[in-house]
Coordinates of C-alpha atoms in Angstrom, one line a residue:
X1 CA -17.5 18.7 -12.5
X2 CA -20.8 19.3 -10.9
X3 CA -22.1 17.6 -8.3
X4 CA -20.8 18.6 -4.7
X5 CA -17.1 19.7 -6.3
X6 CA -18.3 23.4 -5.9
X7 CA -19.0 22.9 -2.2
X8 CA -16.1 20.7 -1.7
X9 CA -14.0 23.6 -3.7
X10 CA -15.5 26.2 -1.2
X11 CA -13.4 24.7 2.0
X12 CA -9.9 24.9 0.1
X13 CA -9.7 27.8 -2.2
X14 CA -8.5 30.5 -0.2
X15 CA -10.5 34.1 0.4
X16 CA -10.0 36.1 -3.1
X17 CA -9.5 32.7 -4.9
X18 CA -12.0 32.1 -7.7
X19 CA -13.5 28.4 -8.7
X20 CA -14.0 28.2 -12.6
X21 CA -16.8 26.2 -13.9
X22 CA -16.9 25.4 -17.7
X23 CA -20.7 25.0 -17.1
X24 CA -23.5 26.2 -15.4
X25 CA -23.3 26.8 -11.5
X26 CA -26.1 26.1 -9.2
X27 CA -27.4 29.0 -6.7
X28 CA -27.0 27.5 -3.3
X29 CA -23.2 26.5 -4.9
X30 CA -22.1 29.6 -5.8
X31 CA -23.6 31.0 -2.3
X32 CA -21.5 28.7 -0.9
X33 CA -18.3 29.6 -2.7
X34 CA -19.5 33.3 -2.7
X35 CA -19.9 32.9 1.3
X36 CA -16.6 31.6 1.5
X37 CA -15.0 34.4 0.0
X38 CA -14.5 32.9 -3.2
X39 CA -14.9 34.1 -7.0
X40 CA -17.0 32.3 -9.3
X41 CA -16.5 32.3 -12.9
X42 CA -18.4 29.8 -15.3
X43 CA -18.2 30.0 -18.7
X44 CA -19.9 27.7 -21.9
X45 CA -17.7 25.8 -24.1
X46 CA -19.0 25.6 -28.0
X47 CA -18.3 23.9 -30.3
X48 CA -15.7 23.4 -32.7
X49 CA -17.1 22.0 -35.9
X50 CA -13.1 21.7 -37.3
X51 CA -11.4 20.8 -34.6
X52 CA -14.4 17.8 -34.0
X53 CA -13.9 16.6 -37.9
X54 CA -9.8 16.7 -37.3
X55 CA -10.4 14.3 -34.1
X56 CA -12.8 11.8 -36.1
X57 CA -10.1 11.8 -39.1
X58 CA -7.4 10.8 -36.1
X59 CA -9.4 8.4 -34.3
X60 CA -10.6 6.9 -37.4
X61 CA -7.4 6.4 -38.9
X62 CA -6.0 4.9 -35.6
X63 CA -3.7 8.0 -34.9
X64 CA -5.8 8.6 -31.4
X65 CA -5.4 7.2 -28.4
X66 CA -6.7 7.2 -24.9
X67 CA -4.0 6.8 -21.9
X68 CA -5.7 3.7 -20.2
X69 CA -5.0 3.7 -15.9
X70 CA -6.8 1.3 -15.1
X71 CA -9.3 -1.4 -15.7
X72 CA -11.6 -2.2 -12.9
X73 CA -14.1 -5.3 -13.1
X74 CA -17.6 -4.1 -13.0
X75 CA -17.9 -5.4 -9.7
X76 CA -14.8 -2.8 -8.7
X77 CA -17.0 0.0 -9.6
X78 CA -17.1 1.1 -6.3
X79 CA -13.0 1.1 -6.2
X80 CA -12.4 2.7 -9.1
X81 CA -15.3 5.6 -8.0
X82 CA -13.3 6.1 -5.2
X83 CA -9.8 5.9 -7.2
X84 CA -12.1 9.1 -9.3
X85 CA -12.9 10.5 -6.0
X86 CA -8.8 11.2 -5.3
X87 CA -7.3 11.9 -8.4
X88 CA -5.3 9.0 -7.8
X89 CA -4.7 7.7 -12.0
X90 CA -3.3 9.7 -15.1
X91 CA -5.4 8.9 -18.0
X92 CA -8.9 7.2 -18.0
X93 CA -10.3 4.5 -15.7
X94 CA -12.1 1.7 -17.4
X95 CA -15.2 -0.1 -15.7
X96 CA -15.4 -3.9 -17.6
X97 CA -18.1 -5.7 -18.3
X98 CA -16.5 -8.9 -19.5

């Protein structure tokens, strides 16, 4: 996440709530949270050397794939941010160049 999602997170999680972060969380954003009554847990993801090899053996073997929304013309980028923005797509949103 990052960016202003902690802040954003801080007006709808209820008092005694708690906002997990799979990174790092900034001071004035966990002020914030903490301010609003909220719990802040962050935690570091590492690596899995095995799982990371299984996924290249999928993916290079065609057996992976990506659930495509939507593709947006570059031009669109500011659409499909906003389409980002609200959830609003299951999957991945593509930004095309051609």
């Amino acid at each position: 996440a990052g960016g202003d999602y902690p802040r954003r997170s801080a007006a709808v999680l209820k008092p005694g709530g708690a906002y997990l972060a799979a990174s790092g969380v900034t001071p004035e954003d966990r002020r914030a949270l903490q301010e609003a009554g909220v719990e802040v847990r962050a935690f570091q993801v590492e690596p899995d050397h095995a799982a990371l090899a299984s996924i290249a053996e999928l993916a290079t073997a065609g057996r992976l794939a990506a659930h495509v929304d939507r593709v947006f013309p570059l031009a669109e980028a500011a659409e499909a941010h906003r389409v980002m923005e609200q959830g609003a797509f299951v999957g991945k949103l593509v930004l095309s160049t051609t």
